[in-house]
Coordinates of C-alpha atoms and ligand atoms in Angstrom, one line a residue:
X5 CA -86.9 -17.4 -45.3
X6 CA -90.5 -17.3 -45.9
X7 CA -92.3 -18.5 -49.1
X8 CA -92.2 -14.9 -51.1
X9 CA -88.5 -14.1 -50.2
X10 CA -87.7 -17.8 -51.4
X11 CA -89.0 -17.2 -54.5
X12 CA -87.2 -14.1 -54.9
X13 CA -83.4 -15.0 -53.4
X14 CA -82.7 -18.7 -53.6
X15 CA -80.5 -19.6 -56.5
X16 CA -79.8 -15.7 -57.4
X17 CA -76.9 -14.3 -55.4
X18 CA -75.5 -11.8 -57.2
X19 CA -72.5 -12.7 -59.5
X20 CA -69.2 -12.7 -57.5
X21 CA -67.1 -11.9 -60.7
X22 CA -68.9 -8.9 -62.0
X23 CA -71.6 -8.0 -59.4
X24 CA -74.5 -8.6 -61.7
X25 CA -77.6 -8.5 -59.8
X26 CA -79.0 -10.9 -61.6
X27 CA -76.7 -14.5 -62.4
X28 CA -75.5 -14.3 -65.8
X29 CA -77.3 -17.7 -68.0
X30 CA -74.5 -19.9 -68.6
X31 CA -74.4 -20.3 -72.5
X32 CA -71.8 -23.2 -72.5
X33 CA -72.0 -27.1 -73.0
X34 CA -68.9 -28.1 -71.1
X35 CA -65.9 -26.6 -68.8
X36 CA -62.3 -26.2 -69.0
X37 CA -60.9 -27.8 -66.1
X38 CA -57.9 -27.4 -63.6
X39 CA -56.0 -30.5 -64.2
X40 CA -57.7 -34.1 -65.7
X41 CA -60.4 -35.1 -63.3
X42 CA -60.3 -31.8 -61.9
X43 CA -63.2 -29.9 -62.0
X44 CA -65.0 -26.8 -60.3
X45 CA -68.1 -28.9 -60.1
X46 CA -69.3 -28.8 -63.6
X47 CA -67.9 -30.7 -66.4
X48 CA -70.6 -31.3 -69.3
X49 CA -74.4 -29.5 -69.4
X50 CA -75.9 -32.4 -69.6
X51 CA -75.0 -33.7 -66.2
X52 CA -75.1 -30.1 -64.7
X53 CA -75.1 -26.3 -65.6
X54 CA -75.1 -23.3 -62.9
X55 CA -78.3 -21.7 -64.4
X56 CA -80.0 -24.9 -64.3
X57 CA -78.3 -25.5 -60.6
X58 CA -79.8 -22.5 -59.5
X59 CA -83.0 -22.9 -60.3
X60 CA -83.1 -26.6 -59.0
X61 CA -81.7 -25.0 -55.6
X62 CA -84.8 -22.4 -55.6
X63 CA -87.5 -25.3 -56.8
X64 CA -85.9 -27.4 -54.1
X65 CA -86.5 -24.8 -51.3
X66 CA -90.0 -23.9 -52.4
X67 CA -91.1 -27.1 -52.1
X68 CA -89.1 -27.5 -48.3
X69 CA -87.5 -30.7 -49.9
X70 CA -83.6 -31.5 -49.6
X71 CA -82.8 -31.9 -53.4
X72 CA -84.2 -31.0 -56.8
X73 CA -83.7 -32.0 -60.4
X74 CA -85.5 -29.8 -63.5
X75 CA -86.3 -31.7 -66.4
X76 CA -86.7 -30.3 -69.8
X77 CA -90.7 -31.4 -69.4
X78 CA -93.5 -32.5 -66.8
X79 CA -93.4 -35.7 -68.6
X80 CA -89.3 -36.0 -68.4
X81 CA -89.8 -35.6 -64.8
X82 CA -92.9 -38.1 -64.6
X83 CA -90.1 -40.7 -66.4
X84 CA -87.5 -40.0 -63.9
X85 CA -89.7 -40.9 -61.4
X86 CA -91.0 -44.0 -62.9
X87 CA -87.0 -45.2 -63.6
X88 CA -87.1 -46.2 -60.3
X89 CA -89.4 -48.9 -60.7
X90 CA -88.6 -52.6 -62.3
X91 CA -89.9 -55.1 -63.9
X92 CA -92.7 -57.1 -61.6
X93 CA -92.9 -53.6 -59.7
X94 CA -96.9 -52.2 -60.2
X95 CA -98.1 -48.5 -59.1
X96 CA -101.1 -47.5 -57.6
X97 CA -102.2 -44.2 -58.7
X98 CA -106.1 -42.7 -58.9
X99 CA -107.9 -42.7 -62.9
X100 CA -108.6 -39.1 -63.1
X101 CA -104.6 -38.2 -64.1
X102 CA -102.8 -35.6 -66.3
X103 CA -103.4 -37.3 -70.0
X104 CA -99.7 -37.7 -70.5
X105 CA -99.0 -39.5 -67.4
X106 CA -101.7 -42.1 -68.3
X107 CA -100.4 -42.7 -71.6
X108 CA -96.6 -43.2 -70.3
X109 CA -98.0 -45.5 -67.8
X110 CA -100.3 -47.7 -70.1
X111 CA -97.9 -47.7 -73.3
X112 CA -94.5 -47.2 -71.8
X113 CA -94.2 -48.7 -68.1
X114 CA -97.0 -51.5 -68.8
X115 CA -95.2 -52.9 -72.1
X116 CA -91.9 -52.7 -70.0
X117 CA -93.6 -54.8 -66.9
X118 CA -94.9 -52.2 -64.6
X119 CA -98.9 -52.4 -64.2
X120 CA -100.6 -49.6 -63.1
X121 CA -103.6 -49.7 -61.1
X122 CA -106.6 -47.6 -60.6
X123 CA -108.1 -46.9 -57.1
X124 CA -111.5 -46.4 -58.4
X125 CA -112.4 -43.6 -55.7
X126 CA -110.3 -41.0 -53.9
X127 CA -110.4 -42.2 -50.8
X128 CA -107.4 -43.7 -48.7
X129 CA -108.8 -47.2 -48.8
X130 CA -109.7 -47.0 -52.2
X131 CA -105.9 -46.9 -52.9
X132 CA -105.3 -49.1 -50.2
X133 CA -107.2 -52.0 -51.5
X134 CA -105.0 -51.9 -54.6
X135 CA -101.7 -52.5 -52.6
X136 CA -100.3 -55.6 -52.8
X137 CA -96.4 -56.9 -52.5
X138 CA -95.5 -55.7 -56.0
X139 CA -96.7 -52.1 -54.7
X140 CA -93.4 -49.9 -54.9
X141 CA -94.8 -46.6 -55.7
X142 CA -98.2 -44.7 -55.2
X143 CA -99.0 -41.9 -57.8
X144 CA -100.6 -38.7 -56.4
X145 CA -102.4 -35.7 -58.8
X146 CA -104.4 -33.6 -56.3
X147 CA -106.6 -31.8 -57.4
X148 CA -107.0 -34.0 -60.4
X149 CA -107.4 -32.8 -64.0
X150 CA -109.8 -32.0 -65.0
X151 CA -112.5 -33.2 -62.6
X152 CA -110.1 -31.8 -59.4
X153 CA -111.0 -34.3 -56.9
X154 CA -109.1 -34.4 -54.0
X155 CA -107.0 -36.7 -52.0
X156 CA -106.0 -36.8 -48.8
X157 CA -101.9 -36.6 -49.3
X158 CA -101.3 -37.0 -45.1
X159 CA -104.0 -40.4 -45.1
X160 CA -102.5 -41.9 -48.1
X161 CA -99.1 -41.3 -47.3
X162 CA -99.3 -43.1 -43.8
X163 CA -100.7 -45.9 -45.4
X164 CA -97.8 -46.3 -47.6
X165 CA -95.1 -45.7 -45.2
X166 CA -96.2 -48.5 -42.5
X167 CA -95.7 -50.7 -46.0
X168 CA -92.3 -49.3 -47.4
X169 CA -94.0 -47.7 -50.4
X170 CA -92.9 -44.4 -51.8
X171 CA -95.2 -41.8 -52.7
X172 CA -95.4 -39.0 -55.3
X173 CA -97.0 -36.4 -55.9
X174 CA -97.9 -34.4 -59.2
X175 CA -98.0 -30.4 -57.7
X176 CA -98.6 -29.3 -60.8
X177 CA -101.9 -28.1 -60.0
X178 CA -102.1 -26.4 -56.9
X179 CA -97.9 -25.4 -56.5
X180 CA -96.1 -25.0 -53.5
X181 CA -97.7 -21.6 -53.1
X182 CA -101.1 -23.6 -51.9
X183 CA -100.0 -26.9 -51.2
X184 CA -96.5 -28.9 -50.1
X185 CA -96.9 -32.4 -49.9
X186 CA -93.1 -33.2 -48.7
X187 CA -94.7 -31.5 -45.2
X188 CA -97.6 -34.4 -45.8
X189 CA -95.4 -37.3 -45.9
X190 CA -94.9 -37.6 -49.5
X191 CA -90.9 -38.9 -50.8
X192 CA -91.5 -36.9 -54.1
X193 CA -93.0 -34.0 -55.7
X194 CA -93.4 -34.2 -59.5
X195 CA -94.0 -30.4 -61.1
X196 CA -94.7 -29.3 -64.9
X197 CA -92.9 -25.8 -64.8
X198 CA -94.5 -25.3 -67.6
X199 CA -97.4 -24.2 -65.9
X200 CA -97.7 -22.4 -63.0
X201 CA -94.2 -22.1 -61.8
X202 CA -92.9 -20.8 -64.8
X203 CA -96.0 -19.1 -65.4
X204 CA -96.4 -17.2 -69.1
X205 CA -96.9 -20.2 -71.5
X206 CA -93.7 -19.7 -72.8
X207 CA -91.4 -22.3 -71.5
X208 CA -91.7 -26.0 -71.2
X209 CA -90.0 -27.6 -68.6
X210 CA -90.7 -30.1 -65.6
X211 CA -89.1 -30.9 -61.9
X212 CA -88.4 -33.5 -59.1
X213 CA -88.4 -32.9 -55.7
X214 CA -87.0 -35.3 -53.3
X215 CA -88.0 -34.8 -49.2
X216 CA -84.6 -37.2 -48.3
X217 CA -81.6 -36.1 -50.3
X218 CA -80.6 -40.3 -51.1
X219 CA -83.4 -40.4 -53.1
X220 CA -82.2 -37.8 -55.5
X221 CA -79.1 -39.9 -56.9
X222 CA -81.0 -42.3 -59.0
X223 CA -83.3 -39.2 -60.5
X224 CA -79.9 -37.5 -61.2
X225 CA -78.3 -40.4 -62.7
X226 CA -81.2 -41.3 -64.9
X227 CA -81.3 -37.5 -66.0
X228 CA -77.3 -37.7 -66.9
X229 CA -78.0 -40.9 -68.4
X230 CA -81.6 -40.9 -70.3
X231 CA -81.4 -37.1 -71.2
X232 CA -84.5 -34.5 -71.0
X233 CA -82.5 -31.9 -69.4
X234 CA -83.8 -28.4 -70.2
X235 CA -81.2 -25.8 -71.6
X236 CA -79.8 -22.7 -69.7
X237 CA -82.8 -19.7 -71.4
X238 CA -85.6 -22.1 -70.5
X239 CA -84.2 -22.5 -66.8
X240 CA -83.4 -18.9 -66.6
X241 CA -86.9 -18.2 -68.1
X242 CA -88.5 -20.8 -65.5
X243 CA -86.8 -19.5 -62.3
X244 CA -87.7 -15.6 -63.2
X245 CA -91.8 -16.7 -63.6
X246 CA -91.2 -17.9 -59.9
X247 CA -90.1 -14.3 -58.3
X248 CA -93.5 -13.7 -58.9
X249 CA -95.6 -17.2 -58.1
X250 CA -97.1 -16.2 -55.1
X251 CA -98.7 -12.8 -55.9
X252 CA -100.2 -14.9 -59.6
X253 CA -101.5 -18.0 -57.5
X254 CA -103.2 -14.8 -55.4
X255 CA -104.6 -13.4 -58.6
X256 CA -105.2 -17.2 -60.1
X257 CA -107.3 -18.1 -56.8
X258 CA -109.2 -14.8 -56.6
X259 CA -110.4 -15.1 -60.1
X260 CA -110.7 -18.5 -60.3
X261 CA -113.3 -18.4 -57.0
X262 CA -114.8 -15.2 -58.6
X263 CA -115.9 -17.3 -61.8
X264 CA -116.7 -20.2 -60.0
X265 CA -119.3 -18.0 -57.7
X266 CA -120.5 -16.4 -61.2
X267 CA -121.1 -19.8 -63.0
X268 CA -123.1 -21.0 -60.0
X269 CA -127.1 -21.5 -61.1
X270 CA -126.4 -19.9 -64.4
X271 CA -128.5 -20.4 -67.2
X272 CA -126.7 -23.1 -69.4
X273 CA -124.4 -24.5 -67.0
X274 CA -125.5 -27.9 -65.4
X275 CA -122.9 -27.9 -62.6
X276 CA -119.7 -25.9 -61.2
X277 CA -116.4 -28.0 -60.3
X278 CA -114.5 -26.0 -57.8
X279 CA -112.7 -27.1 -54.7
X280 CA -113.2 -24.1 -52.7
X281 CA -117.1 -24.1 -53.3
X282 CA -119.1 -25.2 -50.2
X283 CA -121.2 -27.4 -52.8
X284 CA -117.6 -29.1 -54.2
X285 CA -117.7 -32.6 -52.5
X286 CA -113.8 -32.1 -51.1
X287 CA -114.8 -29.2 -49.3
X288 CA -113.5 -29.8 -46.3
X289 CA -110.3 -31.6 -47.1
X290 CA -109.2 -28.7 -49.2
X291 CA -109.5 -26.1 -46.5
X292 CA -107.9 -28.5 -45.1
X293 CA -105.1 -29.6 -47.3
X294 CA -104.8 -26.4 -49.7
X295 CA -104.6 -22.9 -48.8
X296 CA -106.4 -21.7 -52.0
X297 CA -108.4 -23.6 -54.9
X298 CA -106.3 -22.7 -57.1
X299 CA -106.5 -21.3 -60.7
X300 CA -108.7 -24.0 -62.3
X301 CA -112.6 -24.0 -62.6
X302 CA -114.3 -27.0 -64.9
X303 CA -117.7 -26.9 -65.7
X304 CA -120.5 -28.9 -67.5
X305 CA -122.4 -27.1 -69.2
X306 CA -126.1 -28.4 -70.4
X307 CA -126.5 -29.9 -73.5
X308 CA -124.2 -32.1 -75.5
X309 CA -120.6 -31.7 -77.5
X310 CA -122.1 -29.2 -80.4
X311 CA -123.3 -26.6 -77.6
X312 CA -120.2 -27.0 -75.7
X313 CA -118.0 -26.8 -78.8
X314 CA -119.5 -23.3 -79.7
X315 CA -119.2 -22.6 -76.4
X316 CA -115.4 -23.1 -76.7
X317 CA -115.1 -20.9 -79.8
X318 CA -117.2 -18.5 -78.7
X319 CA -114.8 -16.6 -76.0
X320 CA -112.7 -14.1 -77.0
X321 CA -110.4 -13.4 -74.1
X322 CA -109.9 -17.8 -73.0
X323 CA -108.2 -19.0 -76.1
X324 CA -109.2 -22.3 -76.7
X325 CA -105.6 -24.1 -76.2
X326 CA -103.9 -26.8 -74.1
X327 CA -102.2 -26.4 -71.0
X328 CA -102.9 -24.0 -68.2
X329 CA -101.3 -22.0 -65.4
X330 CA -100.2 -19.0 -67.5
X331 CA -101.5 -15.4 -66.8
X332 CA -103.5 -15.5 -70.0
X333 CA -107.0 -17.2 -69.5
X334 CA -107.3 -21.1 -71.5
X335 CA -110.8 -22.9 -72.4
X336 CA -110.3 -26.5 -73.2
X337 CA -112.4 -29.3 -73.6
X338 CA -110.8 -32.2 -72.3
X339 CA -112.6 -34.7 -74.6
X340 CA -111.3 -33.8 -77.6
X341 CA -107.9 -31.7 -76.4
X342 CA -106.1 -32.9 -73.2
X343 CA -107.7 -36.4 -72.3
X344 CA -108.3 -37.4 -76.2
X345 CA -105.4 -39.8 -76.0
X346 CA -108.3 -41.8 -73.0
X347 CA -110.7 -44.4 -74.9
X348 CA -114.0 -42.8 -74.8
X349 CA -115.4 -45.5 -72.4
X350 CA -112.6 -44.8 -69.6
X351 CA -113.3 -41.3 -70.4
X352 CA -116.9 -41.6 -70.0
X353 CA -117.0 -43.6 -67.0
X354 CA -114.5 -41.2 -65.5
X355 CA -117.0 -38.5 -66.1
X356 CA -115.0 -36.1 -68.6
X357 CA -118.1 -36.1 -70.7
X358 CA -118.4 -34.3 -74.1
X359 CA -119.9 -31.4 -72.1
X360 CA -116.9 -30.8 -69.5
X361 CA -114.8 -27.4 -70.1
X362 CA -111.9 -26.9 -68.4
X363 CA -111.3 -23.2 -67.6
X364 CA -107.2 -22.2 -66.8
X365 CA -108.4 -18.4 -65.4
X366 CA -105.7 -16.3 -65.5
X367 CA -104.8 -12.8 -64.1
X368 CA -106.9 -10.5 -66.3
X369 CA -109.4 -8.2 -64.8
X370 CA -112.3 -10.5 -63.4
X371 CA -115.3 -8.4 -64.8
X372 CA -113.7 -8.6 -68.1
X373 CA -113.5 -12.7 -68.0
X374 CA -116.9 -12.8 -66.6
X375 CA -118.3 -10.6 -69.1
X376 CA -116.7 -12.9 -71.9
X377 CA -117.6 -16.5 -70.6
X378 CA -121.4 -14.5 -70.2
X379 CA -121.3 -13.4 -74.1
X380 CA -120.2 -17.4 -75.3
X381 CA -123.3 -18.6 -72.8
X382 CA -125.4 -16.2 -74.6
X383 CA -124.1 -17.7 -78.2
X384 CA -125.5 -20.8 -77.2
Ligands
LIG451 C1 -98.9 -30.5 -68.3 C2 -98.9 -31.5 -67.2 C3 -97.9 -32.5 -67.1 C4 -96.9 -32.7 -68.2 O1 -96.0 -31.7 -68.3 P1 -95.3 -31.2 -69.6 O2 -94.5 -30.1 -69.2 O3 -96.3 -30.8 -70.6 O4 -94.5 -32.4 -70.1 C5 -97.9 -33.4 -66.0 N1 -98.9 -33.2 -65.0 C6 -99.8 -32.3 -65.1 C7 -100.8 -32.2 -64.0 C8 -99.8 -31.4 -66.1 O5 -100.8 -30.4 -66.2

């Protein structure tokens, strides 16, 4: 099956008792069995639940990976993946990260005897130059948020396997619609549903995705043990937003390129972060690496936080919220939403200055978005 039938059949075979088109959503916590310790493969929700089976199947598949687990949030998933690691274990991961995974990995894996450290470019050897025996896992966000760098998944990945060091990758960004990086080499895929995949900014959920099916068992067990499992609604809600991924990630990466192209030598904006400019220094390796841009456009504008702050609240149609990925267009300034929980002088040295706006462009009509970000430039 290609990509867009995937999206659409995997996981929802019609319902063999009734014929429902579409699967009923298994309300139910736990299962009457046959006999004691006989079972028809589900026995309590929090171990496993057909609604949420069938959307792990579909993520799974989208993804070309041999096993899935959903998570009732990105950073659920982000833990499963770090359960792996022990004590004396350290992870090598690039600065620019989701603000979350930075803050579980200085104040929950640090204080627990995992040290992250921070390739201080994107290149391969910038990671590699971290690596030493401790190395056990290598922590992937392409494009990063809210600068969207790149980094070269295939080129890192080598260099981990030749030393026995797993690799994962937050897709969150660019989604297996533009980008699969179990194809590249990577062991895992790390997702926030709660963004593109499920798609309307109305369910929170995460995913992991596992290239060799033995690596799923400890992410399963730690799910069944820990917790974080999302109910049957918000996986029913998650796997209908992914009938239609593809056709939004063509709408996201249309518009987004559209207002990227817009911004470009406007009066008020200093620079235009977006991977599929010719200007954006990743250029090549995302034609490369992603078959669209993706959905996210950051910008510095000139001036300092007060003109960038009235810039914020000046649009009418991007809300100024957190998160991203949904149809409806999101501002956010990244100093003082997303990244706050970052010490200004990591933040600053990073580069998410107090003039850095993060745009999540959705689906609307373009002219309409690019008439509204042109009204807030003209407020300031
Ligand atoms: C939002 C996000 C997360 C965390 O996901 P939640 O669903 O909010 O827990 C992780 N990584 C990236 C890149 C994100 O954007």
């Amino acid at each position: 099956m290609k990509f867009a039938t995937t999206c659409i059949h995997v996981g929802q075979d019609p319902d063999p008792t009734t014929g429902a088109t579409i699967p009923p959503v298994h309300f139910t916590t736990t299962y009457t069995l046959d006999a004691p310790g006989e079972s028809k493969g589900f026995v309590y929700s929090r171990s496993a639940n057909p609604t949420r089976v069938a959307l792990e199947k579909c993520i799974a598949a989208l993804e070309g990976g041999a096993a899935a687990s959903s998570f009732s949030s990105g950073c659920a998933a982000t833990m499963a993946v770090l359960s792996t690691l022990r004590p004396g274990d350290s992870v090598v991961a690039y600065a620019d990260l989701y603000g979350g995974t930075y803050r579980i990995f200085e104040n929950i894996s640090r204080p627990n005897g995992v040290d992250t450290r921070y390739a201080k470019g994107t290149s391969p050897a910038d990671f590699e130059s971290l690596i030493d025996a401790s190395t056990k896992l290598i922590w992937l966000e392409t494009p990063t948020n809210p600068l969207l760098r790149l980094i070269d998944i295939d080129a890192v990945t080598q260099l981990a396997k030749s030393r026995g060091i797993a690799v994962a990758v937050d897709n969150t960004f660019a989604t297996p619609a533009l980008q699969q990086p179990l194809s590249l080499g990577a062991d895992y895929v790390v997702h926030s549903t709660t963004k593109y995949i499920g798609g309307h900014s109305d369910v929170i959920g995460g995913a992991v995705i596992v290239k060799d099916a033995k690596l799923i068992d400890p992410i399963l067990f730690y799910l069944k043990s820990a917790g974080g499992c999302p109910g049957p609604m918000d996986c029913y809600m998650t796997h209908r937003g992914i009938k239609t991924l593809p056709i939004r990630m063509r709408e996201h990466c249309a518009n987004a390129s559209a207002i990227a192209r817009h911004l470009v030598g406007k009066r008020g904006i200093a620079s235009v972060i977006y991977p599929m400019l010719e200007e954006h220094p990743d250029h090549q390796l995302a034609k490369k690496q992603m078959c669209g841009g993706g959905g996210i456009v950051s910008v510095l504008l000139e001036g300092g936080f007060e003109s960038t702050s009235r810039f914020c609240r000046s649009t009418k149609l991007f809300s100024l919220a957190e998160s991203l990925g949904g149809v409806e267009s999101l501002i956010n300034h990244p100093a003082r939403m997303t990244h706050a929980s970052i010490p200004k002088d990591v933040r600053d040295a990073q580069g998410i200055t107090d003039n850095l706006v993060r745009l999540s462009v959705g689906i609307e009509d373009v002219d309409d978005l690019k008439e509204d970000i042109d009204q807030a430039l003209a407020s300031i």
